CSV table of C-alpha atoms in Angstrom, one decimal:
chain,number,residue,atom,x,y,z
A,1,MET,CA,-62.1,87.2,39.9
A,2,ASN,CA,-65.1,85.6,38.1
A,3,TYR,CA,-64.3,85.2,34.4
A,4,SER,CA,-67.4,85.3,32.2
A,5,GLU,CA,-67.7,83.4,29.0
A,6,VAL,CA,-66.1,85.0,25.9
A,7,PRO,CA,-67.9,84.0,22.8
A,8,GLU,CA,-65.6,82.7,20.1
A,9,PRO,CA,-66.4,84.5,16.8
A,10,VAL,CA,-67.6,82.1,14.0
A,11,ILE,CA,-65.5,83.6,11.3
A,12,GLU,CA,-62.6,82.8,9.1
A,13,PHE,CA,-59.6,84.9,10.1
A,14,ALA,CA,-59.4,87.2,7.1
A,15,PRO,CA,-59.5,90.8,8.3
A,16,LYS,CA,-59.6,93.5,5.6
A,17,THR,CA,-56.3,95.3,4.7
A,18,TYR,CA,-55.6,98.8,3.3
A,19,VAL,CA,-52.6,100.7,2.1
A,20,CYS,CA,-52.8,104.3,3.5
A,21,LYS,CA,-50.8,106.6,1.3
A,22,ARG,CA,-49.3,109.9,2.3
A,23,ALA,CA,-51.4,113.0,1.7
A,24,MET,CA,-49.7,115.0,-1.0
A,25,ALA,CA,-52.4,117.5,-2.1
A,26,GLY,CA,-51.7,120.2,0.5
A,27,PRO,CA,-53.6,120.9,3.7
A,28,LEU,CA,-57.0,119.5,4.2
A,29,VAL,CA,-59.8,122.2,4.5
A,30,LEU,CA,-62.5,120.2,6.2
A,31,ASP,CA,-66.1,120.6,5.0
A,32,GLY,CA,-67.3,117.0,5.0
A,33,ARG,CA,-67.1,116.8,1.2
A,34,ILE,CA,-64.9,114.0,-0.2
A,35,GLY,CA,-65.0,114.8,-3.9
A,36,LYS,CA,-61.9,117.2,-3.8
A,37,PRO,CA,-58.2,116.9,-4.8
A,38,PHE,CA,-57.0,116.0,-1.3
A,39,TRP,CA,-58.7,112.7,-1.5
A,40,ASP,CA,-57.9,111.7,-5.0
A,41,ALA,CA,-54.8,109.6,-4.0
A,42,ALA,CA,-56.8,107.5,-1.6
A,43,ALA,CA,-58.6,104.4,-2.7
A,44,TRP,CA,-62.0,103.5,-1.4
A,45,THR,CA,-62.4,100.7,1.0
A,46,GLY,CA,-64.7,97.9,-0.1
A,47,ASP,CA,-68.4,98.4,0.7
A,48,PHE,CA,-69.2,97.8,4.3
A,49,VAL,CA,-70.9,94.6,5.2
A,50,ASP,CA,-72.9,93.3,8.3
A,51,ILE,CA,-70.9,93.0,11.4
A,52,GLU,CA,-71.4,89.3,11.5
A,53,GLY,CA,-70.2,88.9,8.0
A,54,ASP,CA,-71.6,86.8,5.2
A,55,VAL,CA,-74.2,84.9,7.4
A,56,ARG,CA,-76.3,88.1,7.3
A,57,PRO,CA,-77.6,90.0,4.3
A,58,LYS,CA,-75.6,92.8,2.7
A,59,PRO,CA,-76.6,96.3,3.9
A,60,GLY,CA,-79.2,98.0,1.8
A,61,LYS,CA,-77.4,101.3,1.9
A,62,ARG,CA,-73.8,101.7,0.8
A,63,THR,CA,-71.0,102.8,3.2
A,64,ARG,CA,-67.2,103.2,2.3
A,65,ALA,CA,-64.3,105.0,3.5
A,66,LYS,CA,-60.9,106.5,2.6
A,67,MET,CA,-57.7,107.0,4.6
A,68,LEU,CA,-54.6,109.1,4.2
A,69,TRP,CA,-51.7,110.3,6.5
A,70,ASP,CA,-49.0,112.8,7.0
A,71,ASP,CA,-46.6,113.9,9.8
A,72,ASP,CA,-49.4,115.5,11.7
A,73,TYR,CA,-52.6,113.5,11.2
A,74,PHE,CA,-54.4,110.4,10.4
A,75,TYR,CA,-57.2,111.3,8.0
A,76,VAL,CA,-60.5,109.4,7.6
A,77,ALA,CA,-63.3,110.1,5.2
A,78,ALA,CA,-66.6,108.2,5.0
A,79,GLU,CA,-69.6,108.3,2.6
A,80,MET,CA,-73.0,106.9,3.7
A,81,GLU,CA,-75.9,106.6,1.4
A,82,GLU,CA,-79.0,107.6,3.2
A,83,ASP,CA,-82.6,108.6,2.5
A,84,GLU,CA,-83.3,109.3,6.1
A,85,ILE,CA,-80.8,111.8,7.5
A,86,TRP,CA,-81.3,112.6,11.1
A,87,ALA,CA,-79.6,113.2,14.4
A,88,THR,CA,-80.6,114.4,17.9
A,89,LEU,CA,-77.5,114.5,20.1
A,90,THR,CA,-75.6,117.8,20.4
A,91,GLU,CA,-73.4,117.3,23.6
A,92,ARG,CA,-69.9,116.0,23.2
A,93,ASP,CA,-69.3,112.5,24.7
A,94,SER,CA,-73.0,111.7,24.5
A,95,VAL,CA,-73.6,108.0,23.6
A,96,ILE,CA,-73.6,108.9,19.9
A,97,PHE,CA,-74.7,105.4,18.7
A,98,HIS,CA,-78.2,106.2,20.0
A,99,ASP,CA,-78.3,108.2,16.8
A,100,ASN,CA,-77.3,106.9,13.4
A,101,ASP,CA,-73.5,107.4,13.4
A,102,PHE,CA,-70.1,106.6,11.9
A,103,GLU,CA,-67.4,105.1,14.2
A,104,ILE,CA,-63.6,104.7,14.1
A,105,PHE,CA,-61.7,102.1,16.2
A,106,ILE,CA,-57.9,102.2,16.5
A,107,ASP,CA,-55.5,99.7,18.3
A,108,PRO,CA,-52.0,101.0,17.5
A,109,ASP,CA,-50.0,98.1,18.7
A,110,GLY,CA,-52.5,95.3,18.1
A,111,ASP,CA,-52.4,93.9,21.7
A,112,SER,CA,-56.2,94.5,22.2
A,113,HIS,CA,-55.4,96.8,25.2
A,114,LEU,CA,-55.3,100.6,25.2
A,115,TYR,CA,-57.3,101.4,22.1
A,116,TYR,CA,-59.5,104.3,20.8
A,117,GLU,CA,-63.1,104.6,19.9
A,118,PHE,CA,-64.5,107.5,18.1
A,119,GLU,CA,-68.2,108.2,17.1
A,120,ILE,CA,-69.8,111.1,15.1
A,121,ASN,CA,-73.4,111.8,14.0
A,122,ALA,CA,-74.9,113.9,11.3
A,123,LEU,CA,-74.9,117.0,13.6
A,124,ASN,CA,-71.0,116.7,13.9
A,125,THR,CA,-71.3,115.8,17.5
A,126,VAL,CA,-68.6,113.4,18.7
A,127,TRP,CA,-67.8,110.9,21.3
A,128,ASP,CA,-64.1,110.0,21.8
A,129,LEU,CA,-63.0,107.6,24.5
A,130,LEU,CA,-60.0,105.4,25.5
A,131,LEU,CA,-60.5,101.8,26.4
A,132,ILE,CA,-58.1,100.3,28.8
A,133,LYS,CA,-59.1,96.9,27.6
A,134,PRO,CA,-62.2,95.3,26.0
A,135,TYR,CA,-65.3,95.1,28.1
A,136,ARG,CA,-65.1,91.3,28.1
A,137,ASP,CA,-61.8,91.7,30.0
A,138,GLY,CA,-63.1,94.3,32.5
A,139,GLY,CA,-62.7,97.5,30.6
A,140,PRO,CA,-63.0,100.2,31.7
A,141,PRO,CA,-63.7,103.1,29.2
A,142,VAL,CA,-62.2,106.4,30.0
A,143,ASN,CA,-64.9,108.8,28.8
A,144,GLY,CA,-63.0,111.9,30.0
A,145,TRP,CA,-60.2,111.3,27.5
A,146,ASP,CA,-60.3,113.6,24.5
A,147,ILE,CA,-58.5,113.7,21.2
A,148,ARG,CA,-56.8,117.1,21.6
A,149,GLY,CA,-56.6,118.8,18.2
A,150,LEU,CA,-59.3,116.7,16.6
A,151,ARG,CA,-60.8,118.2,13.5
A,152,THR,CA,-64.2,117.0,12.0
A,153,ALA,CA,-66.7,118.1,9.5
A,154,VAL,CA,-70.1,116.7,8.2
A,155,HIS,CA,-71.6,117.3,4.7
A,156,ILE,CA,-75.3,116.5,4.0
A,157,ASP,CA,-76.6,115.9,0.6
A,158,GLY,CA,-80.3,116.5,1.4
A,159,GLY,CA,-81.8,117.9,4.5
A,160,LEU,CA,-81.1,117.2,8.2
A,161,ASN,CA,-84.1,116.0,10.3
A,162,ASP,CA,-86.4,116.8,7.2
A,163,PRO,CA,-88.4,113.8,5.9
A,164,SER,CA,-89.6,116.0,2.9
A,165,ALA,CA,-86.1,116.5,1.6
A,166,LYS,CA,-84.6,114.6,-1.2
A,167,ASN,CA,-81.8,112.9,0.9
A,168,ARG,CA,-79.0,111.1,-0.9
A,169,LEU,CA,-76.1,110.8,1.5
A,170,TRP,CA,-74.1,112.2,4.3
A,171,SER,CA,-70.3,112.2,4.5
A,172,VAL,CA,-67.7,113.0,7.2
A,173,GLU,CA,-64.1,114.0,7.3
A,174,VAL,CA,-62.0,113.4,10.4
A,175,ALA,CA,-58.4,114.5,11.1
A,176,LEU,CA,-56.9,112.6,14.1
A,177,PRO,CA,-53.7,114.1,15.3
A,178,TRP,CA,-50.8,111.8,16.0
A,179,ALA,CA,-50.0,113.9,19.1
A,180,ALA,CA,-53.1,112.3,20.8
A,181,LEU,CA,-52.9,108.8,19.0
A,182,ARG,CA,-49.3,108.2,20.0
A,183,GLU,CA,-50.3,107.9,23.6
A,184,CYS,CA,-51.0,104.2,23.1
A,185,ALA,CA,-48.7,103.5,20.2
A,186,PRO,CA,-45.5,101.5,20.1
A,187,GLU,CA,-42.7,103.5,21.6
A,188,GLY,CA,-45.1,106.4,22.1
A,189,ARG,CA,-44.7,107.7,18.5
A,190,PRO,CA,-46.6,107.9,15.2
A,191,PRO,CA,-46.3,105.1,12.7
A,192,VAL,CA,-43.3,104.8,10.4
A,193,PRO,CA,-43.7,103.8,6.7
A,194,GLY,CA,-44.3,100.1,6.5
A,195,GLU,CA,-45.8,99.7,9.9
A,196,PHE,CA,-49.5,98.8,10.4
A,197,TRP,CA,-52.1,99.6,13.0
A,198,ARG,CA,-55.3,97.7,13.6
A,199,VAL,CA,-58.4,99.8,12.6
A,200,ASN,CA,-62.1,99.2,11.9
A,201,PHE,CA,-65.0,101.3,11.0
A,202,SER,CA,-68.7,100.9,11.9
A,203,ARG,CA,-71.9,102.5,10.9
A,204,VAL,CA,-74.9,102.3,13.2
A,205,GLU,CA,-78.2,102.4,11.5
A,206,TRP,CA,-81.6,102.5,13.2
A,207,GLN,CA,-85.0,101.7,11.7
A,208,VAL,CA,-87.1,105.0,11.7
A,209,GLU,CA,-90.5,106.1,10.6
A,210,VAL,CA,-92.1,109.5,10.1
A,211,GLN,CA,-94.5,110.8,12.8
A,212,ASP,CA,-95.8,114.3,12.9
A,213,GLY,CA,-93.2,115.4,10.3
A,214,ARG,CA,-90.3,114.0,12.1
A,215,TYR,CA,-88.2,110.8,12.2
A,216,VAL,CA,-88.8,108.5,15.2
A,217,LYS,CA,-87.3,105.1,15.9
A,218,LYS,CA,-89.6,102.2,14.9
A,219,THR,CA,-90.9,100.3,17.9
A,220,ASN,CA,-91.3,96.6,18.2
A,221,PRO,CA,-94.8,96.0,19.3
A,222,GLU,CA,-93.9,92.8,21.0
A,223,THR,CA,-91.3,94.5,23.3
A,224,GLY,CA,-92.4,98.1,23.3
A,225,LYS,CA,-88.8,99.1,22.6
A,226,PRO,CA,-87.0,100.2,19.3
A,227,TYR,CA,-85.9,97.5,16.9
A,228,PRO,CA,-82.2,96.6,17.3
A,229,GLU,CA,-79.9,98.7,15.2
A,230,ASP,CA,-78.0,97.4,12.2
A,231,ASN,CA,-74.1,97.5,12.5
A,232,TRP,CA,-72.4,97.7,9.2
A,233,VAL,CA,-68.5,97.5,9.2
A,234,TRP,CA,-65.5,97.6,7.1
A,235,SER,CA,-64.0,94.4,8.3
A,236,PRO,CA,-66.5,91.9,9.7
A,237,GLN,CA,-66.3,90.8,13.3
A,238,GLY,CA,-68.3,87.5,13.1
A,239,ILE,CA,-70.1,88.6,16.3
A,240,VAL,CA,-72.2,91.6,17.1
A,241,ASN,CA,-69.4,93.3,19.2
A,242,MET,CA,-66.9,95.8,17.9
A,243,HIS,CA,-64.8,95.2,21.0
A,244,TYR,CA,-62.8,92.4,19.6
A,245,PRO,CA,-59.8,94.4,18.3
A,246,GLU,CA,-58.1,91.3,17.2
A,247,LEU,CA,-60.7,91.1,14.3
A,248,TRP,CA,-60.3,94.7,13.1
A,249,GLY,CA,-58.6,95.4,9.8
A,250,TYR,CA,-54.9,96.2,9.1
A,251,VAL,CA,-53.9,99.6,7.9
A,252,VAL,CA,-50.3,99.8,6.6
A,253,PHE,CA,-48.8,103.3,6.3
A,254,ALA,CA,-47.1,103.8,2.9
A,255,ASP,CA,-44.2,106.3,2.3
A,256,GLU,CA,-44.6,109.2,0.0
A,257,GLY,CA,-43.9,108.6,-3.6
A,258,VAL,CA,-44.6,104.8,-3.1
A,259,ASP,CA,-47.5,103.5,-5.2
A,260,GLU,CA,-48.5,100.2,-3.5
A,261,GLY,CA,-51.8,99.8,-5.4
A,262,GLY,CA,-55.4,100.5,-4.4
A,263,GLY,CA,-56.3,100.5,-0.8
A,264,SER,CA,-59.1,98.0,-1.5
A,265,ALA,CA,-56.6,95.5,-3.0
A,266,GLY,CA,-54.8,95.4,0.4
A,267,PHE,CA,-51.8,93.4,1.1
A,268,PRO,CA,-50.8,89.9,2.5
A,269,LEU,CA,-50.7,89.5,6.2
A,270,PRO,CA,-47.4,88.7,7.9
A,271,GLN,CA,-47.3,85.0,9.1
A,272,ASP,CA,-47.0,86.2,12.7
A,273,GLU,CA,-50.6,87.5,12.6
A,274,TYR,CA,-51.9,83.9,12.2
A,275,VAL,CA,-49.8,82.8,15.1
A,276,LYS,CA,-51.5,85.5,17.2
A,277,TRP,CA,-54.9,84.5,16.0
A,278,GLU,CA,-54.4,80.9,17.1
A,279,LEU,CA,-53.4,82.1,20.5
A,280,ARG,CA,-56.6,84.2,20.5
A,281,ARG,CA,-58.6,81.1,19.8
A,282,LEU,CA,-57.0,79.4,22.8
A,283,TYR,CA,-57.7,82.5,25.0
A,284,TYR,CA,-61.4,82.3,24.1
A,285,ARG,CA,-61.5,78.6,25.1
A,286,GLN,CA,-59.5,79.1,28.3
A,287,ARG,CA,-62.0,81.8,29.4
A,288,ASN,CA,-65.0,79.7,28.4
A,289,HIS,CA,-63.5,76.7,30.3
A,290,HIS,CA,-63.3,78.8,33.4
A,291,ALA,CA,-66.9,80.0,33.0
A,292,ARG,CA,-68.0,76.4,32.9
A,293,PHE,CA,-65.7,74.7,35.3
A,294,GLY,CA,-64.5,77.4,37.6
A,295,ARG,CA,-60.8,77.0,36.7
A,296,PHE,CA,-58.3,77.4,33.9
A,297,THR,CA,-56.5,74.4,32.5
A,298,ALA,CA,-52.9,73.6,31.8
A,299,GLU,CA,-53.9,70.7,29.6
A,300,LEU,CA,-54.1,71.6,25.9
A,301,THR,CA,-56.3,68.5,25.2
A,302,GLU,CA,-59.1,70.2,27.3
A,303,LEU,CA,-59.1,73.1,24.9
A,304,VAL,CA,-58.4,71.5,21.6
A,305,SER,CA,-59.5,68.1,20.2
A,306,ALA,CA,-57.0,65.8,18.4
A,307,GLU,CA,-58.6,66.5,15.2
A,308,GLU,CA,-58.4,70.2,15.6
A,309,MET,CA,-54.8,70.1,16.7
A,310,ASN,CA,-53.8,68.7,13.3
A,311,ALA,CA,-55.1,71.9,11.8
A,312,PHE,CA,-53.6,74.3,14.2
A,313,GLY,CA,-50.7,76.2,12.9
A,314,ILE,CA,-48.9,76.5,16.2
A,315,ARG,CA,-47.6,74.2,19.0
A,316,PRO,CA,-48.5,76.1,22.1
A,317,LYS,CA,-47.4,75.9,25.7
A,318,VAL,CA,-50.1,76.3,28.2
A,319,GLU,CA,-49.6,77.2,31.9
A,320,ALA,CA,-52.3,77.9,34.5
A,321,ALA,CA,-52.3,78.5,38.1
A,322,GLY,CA,-55.1,79.7,40.3
A,323,GLY,CA,-57.0,82.5,38.5
A,324,ARG,CA,-54.3,83.1,35.9
A,325,PHE,CA,-53.1,81.5,32.7
A,326,GLU,CA,-50.4,82.1,30.0
A,327,ILE,CA,-50.2,80.5,26.7
A,328,SER,CA,-47.2,81.0,24.3
A,329,ALA,CA,-46.0,79.9,20.8
A,330,ALA,CA,-43.0,80.6,18.7
A,331,ALA,CA,-43.0,83.4,16.1
A,332,SER,CA,-43.2,82.2,12.5
A,333,ASP,CA,-39.5,82.8,12.0
A,334,GLY,CA,-38.5,81.3,15.3
A,335,LYS,CA,-37.1,84.6,16.5
A,336,GLY,CA,-39.2,85.3,19.5
A,337,ILE,CA,-42.2,84.1,21.5
A,338,PHE,CA,-45.7,85.4,21.6
A,339,TYR,CA,-47.7,85.3,24.8
A,340,ILE,CA,-51.4,85.7,25.8
A,341,ARG,CA,-52.8,85.8,29.2
A,342,GLU,CA,-56.2,85.7,31.0
A,343,ASP,CA,-57.1,89.4,30.4
A,344,GLY,CA,-56.5,88.9,26.6
A,345,LYS,CA,-53.3,90.9,26.4
A,346,LEU,CA,-50.9,89.6,23.7
A,347,TRP,CA,-47.3,90.5,23.5
A,348,LYS,CA,-43.9,89.3,22.0
A,349,GLU,CA,-40.6,88.6,23.7
A,350,ARG,CA,-37.4,88.2,21.8
A,351,SER,CA,-35.7,84.8,22.3
């Protein structure tokens, strides 16, 4: 197999975190409106930022989200300031990000394989798919997979596809049933209180202008194609690519009656997450080594300089043979070993 280069994100490892409380205000009647008692217990996330992080300007339009959970659903709400509310796609499983959209990404066990992607536009058209593994690792996406029992709603404060309207925002509510999400979850079950899942959100925003009374994408006269879309996210990726699940945020599920503070305040990451990140960095470098030299290496010194090694938080063991490699490091408490291999899968074995 030919292993292509995997760009190493230029970003400090500091994913956003959120305490997801239990929904206590009765069943959710979805209408896309967030200002109702059901959502009162949920804190807003911080405002979304550019996907690349602080190296790019802050978005000119505010986006923020809320999360809750109960025995049946993982609930997500998002609010997007917008003076140009439009959408064109009406068929389920269309490539929704060709419109402005809101997107949800979920990796239940944090191994970067078998994760979910969900997209919705202002017409309440959705695209849900299962990723076997990231595109960088060969994918593939399973477009035929559907979230059975999915419930969604959109609210528009303004007018849809109407440039003359006084547009202020559009908002969405999504109820994702555990019965579908448990498929890729640890032990095939919903989360239990105190566990966290890896989650991120993205908003795609295209530049548009008004022609003949309707919105159309602005075209770059030099290329004859629309200008690239903006990608605004909850937890920055450091690269224009959402399919780096190891950089998504952390959502911990809190038990009912437990007040663990505002979601925006978050929580400290377990030390093992930093061990995993160091293994990820070595995975990027092994893949890039193969792209340059046509082979993986068993020599750590070919991946990490002596100066860098002093700053590394792990003492890894590197093995490579043919078209495969495996890198391992001890868990932070010494009770187990983490492994990562050439296709990016990361797992733990008890010692």
